[in-house]
């Protein structure tokens, strides 16, 4: 049996012909299995959507009640039989509700991991390793220059800066879904117990995280706060807001940005970031390569990011590897700031 | 090294001058000697050691990483030091105690043989973290590029003791790293350091470029004007040493001792004093073009033949010292009188005075600038780069004080050229296509074709850069590694208005011409490529004297610009 008998890569997503579904399709389809709630993976307008409860809730928050014909909530570990295939969901460690999708048929298993990370994250279930024959991986940070350190150290840098510049406001750009809540949680774990402010665009999704039992301490909206009162405070906002008129309501703000891209100086500078915080919701180079090796897969499909380098690495280890050239993942979605997109304001990524 | 690395890291991101000063002053305050002194030396570019060559660093990383992954990473990051710092495989036996200090690094480098450098560098890289590795590599390759000038670093040091930064500037040539005497004085623990050098360099005063809009606020009567000669700025100092023997030295604008290359001028420095002037080549009393001066500057060996064929000359602008008397706090008008008397007393044909350009109104001065030959420069007009305006009451202040001195260069030459090739930039512009090769039309074998005449990578705004970048990506017709050839047909393509300072013959370009200091002055989205200029236009410019500014200087020029951008 060939892997392509189970899953076929197409420009608009991976298609499971025997099961009659697409995984994270970038155009409307009859039946879609969605790995997580970021807008480049979870789009509106499909006939049927299968996803974790959290992912369905997030899609509902963003697109409204009628975002799909029908929905089916799938729990981690639950087994579905679709056509001749068996489909199971496993935690991907990327954001709340994110899942890897394992598709098995006869003696072959393919895992579509969506976006994932193997680092600690107190706001979602930890990444689960699923042994497989073919592993479909992202490559957002698929270059050996991307080695993200401990996120707690980066938050310590932020809190130190707040101490050094008590008369200034600290603005932390963070994608609204996942990154913002993780940064707030890390701030709390570091012992900071003052109110944390947030931009209105991330209120709904943050309140949703709280409703799922994630305690983020006292949160306030920026709206209505006095400029002078914002001295010495920390505010989370979508990255696009950092360069916006909105940022002028803060006293001499220190511009921080929490992203894996902050590892590269030119990226931070292009976005006018003064305090780069290397905090990523994607696996870094070590994470990608360790995970690929640990799955035991003999064939690797690379969906988006720095495919060249990861494919080269896999081939050098004797694995079969190929880029999938799916169009539309990792696209920046600055309009609602909810995508953990590929870039920062003002920067242009090399189109892959 | 860690404290210094953290400082560099923060400075690299901090755009605000005041915050940069605060970060540096804090560092000097909280870091002990000699570490802070070496930090000040690194920030002011005062360290000299055998720099690590990029090739050596590449070899080190090639021994430790996959070459394909390295190339992909370098292409992405766009900076060699940063790529290596990020990719360097961490040492599993890393011990914090083994982290080298900045003074360890600098002291080791001062005695290290060239052959030992790679192994030593590798040991340091093993012991440091990413930021430390980045800072070390920046230091060793000789370009920090963190947006801190020597002046700013000195200002931060001055703030430590609430001193005027000019006091440090004046002391600076007599000081050496790690500046313990300086810090002792700044912290009021010792007297002000004194220089024992009988012929020290005195930091130069520089001019701002004047804009058309500046004139309205300026009173012509408050200023004196003189020609801005197209040579290289120097300071000629003569004095008497401790044993009563005459001493003389010639310095570049930045204080580099260039005496060895100019024995003919040293002979002429017989009167104790310090002259600020322009180094020129004068043959039979005619000032030669910069191109000619360049030929002497480029020569390492000073032979009798060279001295004869390229007679060096100083055209004096200012007098900083008259004997032992410091004139720098006197008004320019008074210094100018003292200068005239000094040059007359000296009476040497190799040193003369730069004549004043008389004027009553800005219009009159503009006319002189447009036609120096008729306004007194005569046959030397080709060596005139523009006009210098100096306030009569201006004291001689190190650096670039606002409003005292203005330079008013002659208008640049301009052509419309067509974008042909684009290359990705480095540093802040990595991932953008920001280096552009452009061409003009000429008759080819099968009709008109474009021939490249130059390359430029600045003159446009960030917003324009984004637009050109998009144009390049959408109009690529071929790729050669990092270079893209873009559409350049008569009806489709991008026209640049290119400004430049001069033209010279060159074998490097197919066109046979090279531009001096070209930059993109405007984007002509409106103009079809067929309407761009022709090679014949450039030929005419060359023949009509645009060659006055040919050549690329190896010494820093007064305006601090690199000359030929090839």
mmCIF file of N, CA and C in Angstrom, chain A residues 231-336:
data_model
loop_
_atom_site.group_PDB
_atom_site.id
_atom_site.type_symbol
_atom_site.label_atom_id
_atom_site.label_comp_id
_atom_site.label_asym_id
_atom_site.label_seq_id
_atom_site.Cartn_x
_atom_site.Cartn_y
_atom_site.Cartn_z
ATOM 1 N N UNK A 231 1.601 53.798 32.989
ATOM 2 C CA UNK A 231 3.034 53.714 33.303
ATOM 3 C C UNK A 231 3.286 52.482 34.158
ATOM 4 N N UNK A 232 4.302 51.724 33.793
ATOM 5 C CA UNK A 232 4.667 50.547 34.579
ATOM 6 C C UNK A 232 3.777 49.334 34.376
ATOM 7 N N UNK A 233 2.838 49.412 33.428
ATOM 8 C CA UNK A 233 1.931 48.277 33.219
ATOM 9 C C UNK A 233 2.378 47.423 32.030
ATOM 10 N N UNK A 234 1.787 46.233 31.940
ATOM 11 C CA UNK A 234 2.029 45.342 30.802
ATOM 12 C C UNK A 234 0.710 45.184 30.043
ATOM 13 N N UNK A 235 0.793 45.372 28.722
ATOM 14 C CA UNK A 235 -0.400 45.209 27.889
ATOM 15 C C UNK A 235 -0.103 44.238 26.757
ATOM 16 N N UNK A 236 -1.012 43.284 26.559
ATOM 17 C CA UNK A 236 -0.901 42.382 25.419
ATOM 18 C C UNK A 236 -1.761 42.912 24.293
ATOM 19 N N UNK A 237 -1.236 42.851 23.063
ATOM 20 C CA UNK A 237 -2.022 43.327 21.926
ATOM 21 C C UNK A 237 -1.656 42.522 20.685
ATOM 22 N N UNK A 238 -2.526 42.535 19.670
ATOM 23 C CA UNK A 238 -2.153 41.867 18.424
ATOM 24 C C UNK A 238 -0.942 42.589 17.817
ATOM 25 N N UNK A 239 -0.047 41.858 17.137
ATOM 26 C CA UNK A 239 1.168 42.477 16.596
ATOM 27 C C UNK A 239 0.878 43.702 15.739
ATOM 28 N N UNK A 240 -0.217 43.674 14.994
ATOM 29 C CA UNK A 240 -0.511 44.790 14.096
ATOM 30 C C UNK A 240 -0.758 46.080 14.879
ATOM 31 N N UNK A 241 -1.183 45.966 16.135
ATOM 32 C CA UNK A 241 -1.496 47.157 16.928
ATOM 33 C C UNK A 241 -0.243 47.898 17.391
ATOM 34 N N UNK A 242 0.910 47.203 17.373
ATOM 35 C CA UNK A 242 2.144 47.835 17.868
ATOM 36 C C UNK A 242 2.491 49.095 17.091
ATOM 37 N N UNK A 243 2.239 49.046 15.770
ATOM 38 C CA UNK A 243 2.615 50.179 14.922
ATOM 39 C C UNK A 243 1.410 51.087 14.653
ATOM 40 N N UNK A 244 0.338 50.818 15.336
ATOM 41 C CA UNK A 244 -0.914 51.510 15.071
ATOM 42 C C UNK A 244 -1.029 52.778 15.909
ATOM 43 N N UNK A 245 -1.946 53.663 15.499
ATOM 44 C CA UNK A 245 -2.237 54.855 16.305
ATOM 45 C C UNK A 245 -2.599 54.455 17.732
ATOM 46 N N UNK A 246 -3.213 53.291 17.834
ATOM 47 C CA UNK A 246 -3.642 52.768 19.129
ATOM 48 C C UNK A 246 -2.514 52.826 20.170
ATOM 49 N N UNK A 247 -1.271 52.553 19.690
ATOM 50 C CA UNK A 247 -0.135 52.478 20.615
ATOM 51 C C UNK A 247 0.210 53.839 21.224
ATOM 52 N N UNK A 248 -0.314 54.910 20.620
ATOM 53 C CA UNK A 248 0.022 56.252 21.119
ATOM 54 C C UNK A 248 -0.667 56.599 22.430
ATOM 55 N N UNK A 249 -1.605 55.759 22.833
ATOM 56 C CA UNK A 249 -2.281 56.081 24.090
ATOM 57 C C UNK A 249 -1.439 55.668 25.302
ATOM 58 N N UNK A 250 -0.253 55.094 25.028
ATOM 59 C CA UNK A 250 0.588 54.640 26.143
ATOM 60 C C UNK A 250 1.753 55.592 26.367
ATOM 61 N N UNK A 251 2.191 55.741 27.608
ATOM 62 C CA UNK A 251 3.333 56.625 27.867
ATOM 63 C C UNK A 251 4.650 55.965 27.437
ATOM 64 N N UNK A 252 5.332 56.571 26.441
ATOM 65 C CA UNK A 252 6.643 56.146 25.949
ATOM 66 C C UNK A 252 6.793 54.619 25.917
ATOM 67 N N UNK A 253 5.942 53.933 25.146
ATOM 68 C CA UNK A 253 5.896 52.466 25.271
ATOM 69 C C UNK A 253 7.182 51.754 24.855
ATOM 70 N N UNK A 254 7.509 50.703 25.590
ATOM 71 C CA UNK A 254 8.575 49.772 25.201
ATOM 72 C C UNK A 254 7.886 48.701 24.356
ATOM 73 N N UNK A 255 8.324 48.566 23.094
ATOM 74 C CA UNK A 255 7.650 47.653 22.187
ATOM 75 C C UNK A 255 8.284 46.265 22.251
ATOM 76 N N UNK A 256 7.533 45.326 22.772
ATOM 77 C CA UNK A 256 8.011 43.938 22.827
ATOM 78 C C UNK A 256 7.189 43.100 21.859
ATOM 79 N N UNK A 257 7.745 41.974 21.449
ATOM 80 C CA UNK A 257 6.994 41.091 20.570
ATOM 81 C C UNK A 257 7.381 39.666 20.918
ATOM 82 N N UNK A 258 6.355 38.847 21.214
ATOM 83 C CA UNK A 258 6.611 37.456 21.585
ATOM 84 C C UNK A 258 6.429 36.579 20.357
ATOM 85 N N UNK A 259 7.536 36.114 19.802
ATOM 86 C CA UNK A 259 7.448 35.272 18.602
ATOM 87 C C UNK A 259 8.760 34.549 18.378
ATOM 88 N N UNK A 260 8.670 33.384 17.775
ATOM 89 C CA UNK A 260 9.890 32.652 17.421
ATOM 90 C C UNK A 260 10.744 33.409 16.432
ATOM 91 N N UNK A 261 10.110 34.313 15.657
ATOM 92 C CA UNK A 261 10.875 35.089 14.671
ATOM 93 C C UNK A 261 11.851 36.036 15.323
ATOM 94 N N UNK A 262 11.633 36.323 16.598
ATOM 95 C CA UNK A 262 12.489 37.288 17.284
ATOM 96 C C UNK A 262 13.920 36.781 17.462
ATOM 97 N N UNK A 263 14.116 35.489 17.156
ATOM 98 C CA UNK A 263 15.465 34.949 17.200
ATOM 99 C C UNK A 263 16.378 35.663 16.197
ATOM 100 N N UNK A 264 15.793 36.162 15.118
ATOM 101 C CA UNK A 264 16.599 36.802 14.071
ATOM 102 C C UNK A 264 16.461 38.323 14.181
ATOM 103 N N UNK A 265 17.602 38.983 14.363
ATOM 104 C CA UNK A 265 17.605 40.414 14.652
ATOM 105 C C UNK A 265 16.916 41.265 13.590
ATOM 106 N N UNK A 266 17.216 40.936 12.331
ATOM 107 C CA UNK A 266 16.665 41.767 11.260
ATOM 108 C C UNK A 266 15.138 41.753 11.324
ATOM 109 N N UNK A 267 14.571 40.602 11.702
ATOM 110 C CA UNK A 267 13.102 40.498 11.806
ATOM 111 C C UNK A 267 12.578 41.436 12.881
ATOM 112 N N UNK A 268 13.252 41.451 14.009
ATOM 113 C CA UNK A 268 12.794 42.302 15.100
ATOM 114 C C UNK A 268 12.920 43.768 14.691
ATOM 115 N N UNK A 269 14.052 44.101 14.064
ATOM 116 C CA UNK A 269 14.276 45.495 13.705
ATOM 117 C C UNK A 269 13.315 45.972 12.635
ATOM 118 N N UNK A 270 13.041 45.088 11.661
ATOM 119 C CA UNK A 270 12.112 45.480 10.605
ATOM 120 C C UNK A 270 10.755 45.835 11.198
ATOM 121 N N UNK A 271 10.414 45.221 12.311
ATOM 122 C CA UNK A 271 9.119 45.500 12.918
ATOM 123 C C UNK A 271 9.187 46.571 13.992
ATOM 124 N N UNK A 272 10.335 47.206 14.141
ATOM 125 C CA UNK A 272 10.458 48.259 15.138
ATOM 126 C C UNK A 272 10.377 47.760 16.567
ATOM 127 N N UNK A 273 10.753 46.504 16.789
ATOM 128 C CA UNK A 273 10.656 45.918 18.120
ATOM 129 C C UNK A 273 11.918 46.236 18.914
ATOM 130 N N UNK A 274 11.724 46.714 20.140
ATOM 131 C CA UNK A 274 12.866 47.082 20.978
ATOM 132 C C UNK A 274 13.203 45.952 21.950
ATOM 133 N N UNK A 275 12.173 45.222 22.349
ATOM 134 C CA UNK A 275 12.379 44.132 23.305
ATOM 135 C C UNK A 275 11.846 42.837 22.695
ATOM 136 N N UNK A 276 12.696 42.117 21.957
ATOM 137 C CA UNK A 276 12.238 40.887 21.323
ATOM 138 C C UNK A 276 12.162 39.756 22.352
ATOM 139 N N UNK A 277 11.058 39.013 22.348
ATOM 140 C CA UNK A 277 10.898 37.885 23.266
ATOM 141 C C UNK A 277 10.755 36.623 22.423
ATOM 142 N N UNK A 278 11.723 35.739 22.539
ATOM 143 C CA UNK A 278 11.701 34.534 21.712
ATOM 144 C C UNK A 278 10.777 33.510 22.370
ATOM 145 N N UNK A 279 9.504 33.613 22.046
ATOM 146 C CA UNK A 279 8.519 32.672 22.577
ATOM 147 C C UNK A 279 7.699 32.180 21.387
ATOM 148 N N UNK A 280 7.769 30.889 21.141
ATOM 149 C CA UNK A 280 7.153 30.364 19.933
ATOM 150 C C UNK A 280 6.112 29.303 20.251
ATOM 151 N N UNK A 281 5.068 29.252 19.436
ATOM 152 C CA UNK A 281 4.093 28.178 19.537
ATOM 153 C C UNK A 281 4.355 27.073 18.516
ATOM 154 N N UNK A 282 5.488 27.195 17.839
ATOM 155 C CA UNK A 282 5.897 26.147 16.900
ATOM 156 C C UNK A 282 7.173 25.489 17.417
ATOM 157 N N UNK A 283 7.366 24.243 17.018
ATOM 158 C CA UNK A 283 8.607 23.560 17.383
ATOM 159 C C UNK A 283 9.781 24.280 16.747
ATOM 160 N N UNK A 284 10.896 24.364 17.477
ATOM 161 C CA UNK A 284 12.101 24.932 16.891
ATOM 162 C C UNK A 284 12.831 23.832 16.112
ATOM 163 N N UNK A 285 14.012 24.166 15.595
ATOM 164 C CA UNK A 285 14.758 23.198 14.773
ATOM 165 C C UNK A 285 15.011 21.898 15.540
ATOM 166 N N UNK A 286 15.451 22.032 16.785
ATOM 167 C CA UNK A 286 15.718 20.822 17.565
ATOM 168 C C UNK A 286 14.435 20.032 17.797
ATOM 169 N N UNK A 287 13.340 20.779 18.012
ATOM 170 C CA UNK A 287 12.057 20.118 18.248
ATOM 171 C C UNK A 287 11.566 19.383 17.016
ATOM 172 N N UNK A 288 11.702 20.026 15.866
ATOM 173 C CA UNK A 288 11.251 19.404 14.615
ATOM 174 C C UNK A 288 12.051 18.129 14.344
ATOM 175 N N UNK A 289 13.367 18.242 14.441
ATOM 176 C CA UNK A 289 14.199 17.101 14.066
ATOM 177 C C UNK A 289 14.060 15.971 15.078
ATOM 178 N N UNK A 290 13.973 16.326 16.375
ATOM 179 C CA UNK A 290 13.815 15.278 17.392
ATOM 180 C C UNK A 290 12.474 14.573 17.218
ATOM 181 N N UNK A 291 11.431 15.344 16.909
ATOM 182 C CA UNK A 291 10.104 14.743 16.767
ATOM 183 C C UNK A 291 10.053 13.820 15.549
ATOM 184 N N UNK A 292 10.604 14.312 14.438
ATOM 185 C CA UNK A 292 10.604 13.482 13.230
ATOM 186 C C UNK A 292 11.303 12.155 13.510
ATOM 187 N N UNK A 293 12.462 12.228 14.158
ATOM 188 C CA UNK A 293 13.216 11.007 14.449
ATOM 189 C C UNK A 293 12.412 10.092 15.368
ATOM 190 N N UNK A 294 11.755 10.688 16.375
ATOM 191 C CA UNK A 294 11.066 9.866 17.376
ATOM 192 C C UNK A 294 9.809 9.182 16.847
ATOM 193 N N UNK A 295 9.187 9.727 15.809
ATOM 194 C CA UNK A 295 7.973 9.093 15.288
ATOM 195 C C UNK A 295 8.292 7.760 14.623
ATOM 196 N N UNK A 296 9.560 7.585 14.241
ATOM 197 C CA UNK A 296 9.933 6.358 13.548
ATOM 198 C C UNK A 296 9.484 6.343 12.097
ATOM 199 N N UNK A 297 8.914 7.442 11.617
ATOM 200 C CA UNK A 297 8.422 7.492 10.240
ATOM 201 C C UNK A 297 9.593 7.365 9.265
ATOM 202 N N UNK A 298 9.340 6.662 8.160
ATOM 203 C CA UNK A 298 10.397 6.526 7.152
ATOM 204 C C UNK A 298 10.176 7.515 6.022
ATOM 205 N N UNK A 299 9.028 8.181 6.066
ATOM 206 C CA UNK A 299 8.746 9.152 5.024
ATOM 207 C C UNK A 299 8.190 10.430 5.661
ATOM 208 N N UNK A 300 8.710 11.566 5.186
ATOM 209 C CA UNK A 300 8.346 12.853 5.783
ATOM 210 C C UNK A 300 7.779 13.755 4.701
ATOM 211 N N UNK A 301 6.608 14.310 4.997
ATOM 212 C CA UNK A 301 6.037 15.322 4.099
ATOM 213 C C UNK A 301 6.096 16.659 4.847
ATOM 214 N N UNK A 302 6.595 17.663 4.136
ATOM 215 C CA UNK A 302 6.759 18.960 4.807
ATOM 216 C C UNK A 302 5.770 19.955 4.207
ATOM 217 N N UNK A 303 4.923 20.530 5.062
ATOM 218 C CA UNK A 303 3.852 21.365 4.518
ATOM 219 C C UNK A 303 4.220 22.820 4.331
ATOM 220 N N UNK A 304 4.712 23.517 5.351
ATOM 221 C CA UNK A 304 4.922 24.956 5.170
ATOM 222 C C UNK A 304 6.023 25.471 6.058
ATOM 223 N N UNK A 305 6.701 26.501 5.573
ATOM 224 C CA UNK A 305 7.819 27.100 6.289
ATOM 225 C C UNK A 305 9.084 26.925 5.496
ATOM 226 N N UNK A 306 10.166 26.540 6.190
ATOM 227 C CA UNK A 306 11.468 26.363 5.534
ATOM 228 C C UNK A 306 11.601 24.902 5.108
ATOM 229 N N UNK A 307 10.835 24.530 4.062
ATOM 230 C CA UNK A 307 10.812 23.136 3.653
ATOM 231 C C UNK A 307 12.181 22.623 3.220
ATOM 232 N N UNK A 308 12.907 23.469 2.454
ATOM 233 C CA UNK A 308 14.185 23.022 1.871
ATOM 234 C C UNK A 308 15.115 22.410 2.911
ATOM 235 N N UNK A 309 15.284 23.155 4.001
ATOM 236 C CA UNK A 309 16.263 22.733 4.998
ATOM 237 C C UNK A 309 15.815 21.439 5.675
ATOM 238 N N UNK A 310 14.535 21.353 5.999
ATOM 239 C CA UNK A 310 14.061 20.168 6.708
ATOM 240 C C UNK A 310 14.095 18.943 5.789
ATOM 241 N N UNK A 311 13.732 19.127 4.537
ATOM 242 C CA UNK A 311 13.780 18.027 3.574
ATOM 243 C C UNK A 311 15.232 17.558 3.410
ATOM 244 N N UNK A 312 16.146 18.530 3.313
ATOM 245 C CA UNK A 312 17.567 18.188 3.195
ATOM 246 C C UNK A 312 18.031 17.373 4.398
ATOM 247 N N UNK A 313 17.641 17.849 5.577
ATOM 248 C CA UNK A 313 18.054 17.156 6.809
ATOM 249 C C UNK A 313 17.528 15.718 6.828
ATOM 250 N N UNK A 314 16.251 15.566 6.466
ATOM 251 C CA UNK A 314 15.630 14.235 6.518
ATOM 252 C C UNK A 314 16.298 13.290 5.512
ATOM 253 N N UNK A 315 16.544 13.820 4.317
ATOM 254 C CA UNK A 315 17.176 12.979 3.288
ATOM 255 C C UNK A 315 18.574 12.560 3.717
ATOM 256 N N UNK A 316 19.291 13.493 4.348
ATOM 257 C CA UNK A 316 20.653 13.175 4.801
ATOM 258 C C UNK A 316 20.628 12.045 5.832
ATOM 259 N N UNK A 317 19.476 11.855 6.484
ATOM 260 C CA UNK A 317 19.352 10.767 7.455
ATOM 261 C C UNK A 317 18.746 9.520 6.838
ATOM 262 N N UNK A 318 18.640 9.511 5.534
ATOM 263 C CA UNK A 318 18.143 8.322 4.838
ATOM 264 C C UNK A 318 16.630 8.207 4.812
ATOM 265 N N UNK A 319 15.933 9.297 5.165
ATOM 266 C CA UNK A 319 14.469 9.259 5.124
ATOM 267 C C UNK A 319 13.989 9.735 3.765
ATOM 268 N N UNK A 320 12.825 9.260 3.371
ATOM 269 C CA UNK A 320 12.192 9.779 2.172
ATOM 270 C C UNK A 320 11.524 11.089 2.584
ATOM 271 N N UNK A 321 11.731 12.143 1.823
ATOM 272 C CA UNK A 321 11.169 13.426 2.256
ATOM 273 C C UNK A 321 10.802 14.272 1.057
ATOM 274 N N UNK A 322 9.699 15.004 1.190
ATOM 275 C CA UNK A 322 9.283 15.893 0.095
ATOM 276 C C UNK A 322 8.472 17.066 0.625
ATOM 277 N N UNK A 323 8.592 18.222 -0.046
ATOM 278 C CA UNK A 323 7.740 19.357 0.319
ATOM 279 C C UNK A 323 6.378 19.208 -0.346
ATOM 280 N N UNK A 324 5.316 19.679 0.304
ATOM 281 C CA UNK A 324 3.977 19.497 -0.263
ATOM 282 C C UNK A 324 3.459 20.702 -1.031
ATOM 283 N N UNK A 325 4.057 21.847 -0.836
ATOM 284 C CA UNK A 325 3.633 23.042 -1.575
ATOM 285 C C UNK A 325 2.140 23.305 -1.462
ATOM 286 N N UNK A 326 1.627 23.282 -0.240
ATOM 287 C CA UNK A 326 0.230 23.671 -0.036
ATOM 288 C C UNK A 326 0.186 25.191 0.085
ATOM 289 N N UNK A 327 -0.715 25.786 -0.646
ATOM 290 C CA UNK A 327 -0.771 27.243 -0.682
ATOM 291 C C UNK A 327 -1.707 27.744 0.406
ATOM 292 N N UNK A 328 -1.223 28.668 1.240
ATOM 293 C CA UNK A 328 -2.163 29.326 2.153
ATOM 294 C C UNK A 328 -1.924 29.091 3.625
ATOM 295 N N UNK A 329 -0.993 28.184 3.989
ATOM 296 C CA UNK A 329 -0.693 28.032 5.419
ATOM 297 C C UNK A 329 0.359 29.050 5.809
ATOM 298 N N UNK A 330 0.310 29.418 7.059
ATOM 299 C CA UNK A 330 1.329 30.335 7.554
ATOM 300 C C UNK A 330 1.119 31.737 7.030
ATOM 301 N N UNK A 331 -0.004 31.987 6.380
ATOM 302 C CA UNK A 331 -0.264 33.331 5.907
ATOM 303 C C UNK A 331 -0.632 34.221 7.075
ATOM 304 N N UNK A 332 -0.152 35.412 6.992
ATOM 305 C CA UNK A 332 -0.431 36.352 8.054
ATOM 306 C C UNK A 332 -1.905 36.735 7.989
ATOM 307 N N UNK A 333 -2.486 36.816 9.137
ATOM 308 C CA UNK A 333 -3.870 37.267 9.155
ATOM 309 C C UNK A 333 -3.948 38.402 10.148
ATOM 310 N N UNK A 334 -3.456 39.537 9.704
ATOM 311 C CA UNK A 334 -3.334 40.664 10.614
ATOM 312 C C UNK A 334 -4.670 41.314 10.916
ATOM 313 N N UNK A 335 -5.660 41.085 10.059
ATOM 314 C CA UNK A 335 -6.913 41.820 10.217
ATOM 315 C C UNK A 335 -7.556 41.525 11.570
ATOM 316 N N UNK A 336 -7.496 40.276 12.005
ATOM 317 C CA UNK A 336 -8.037 40.017 13.331
ATOM 318 C C UNK A 336 -6.934 39.622 14.306
#
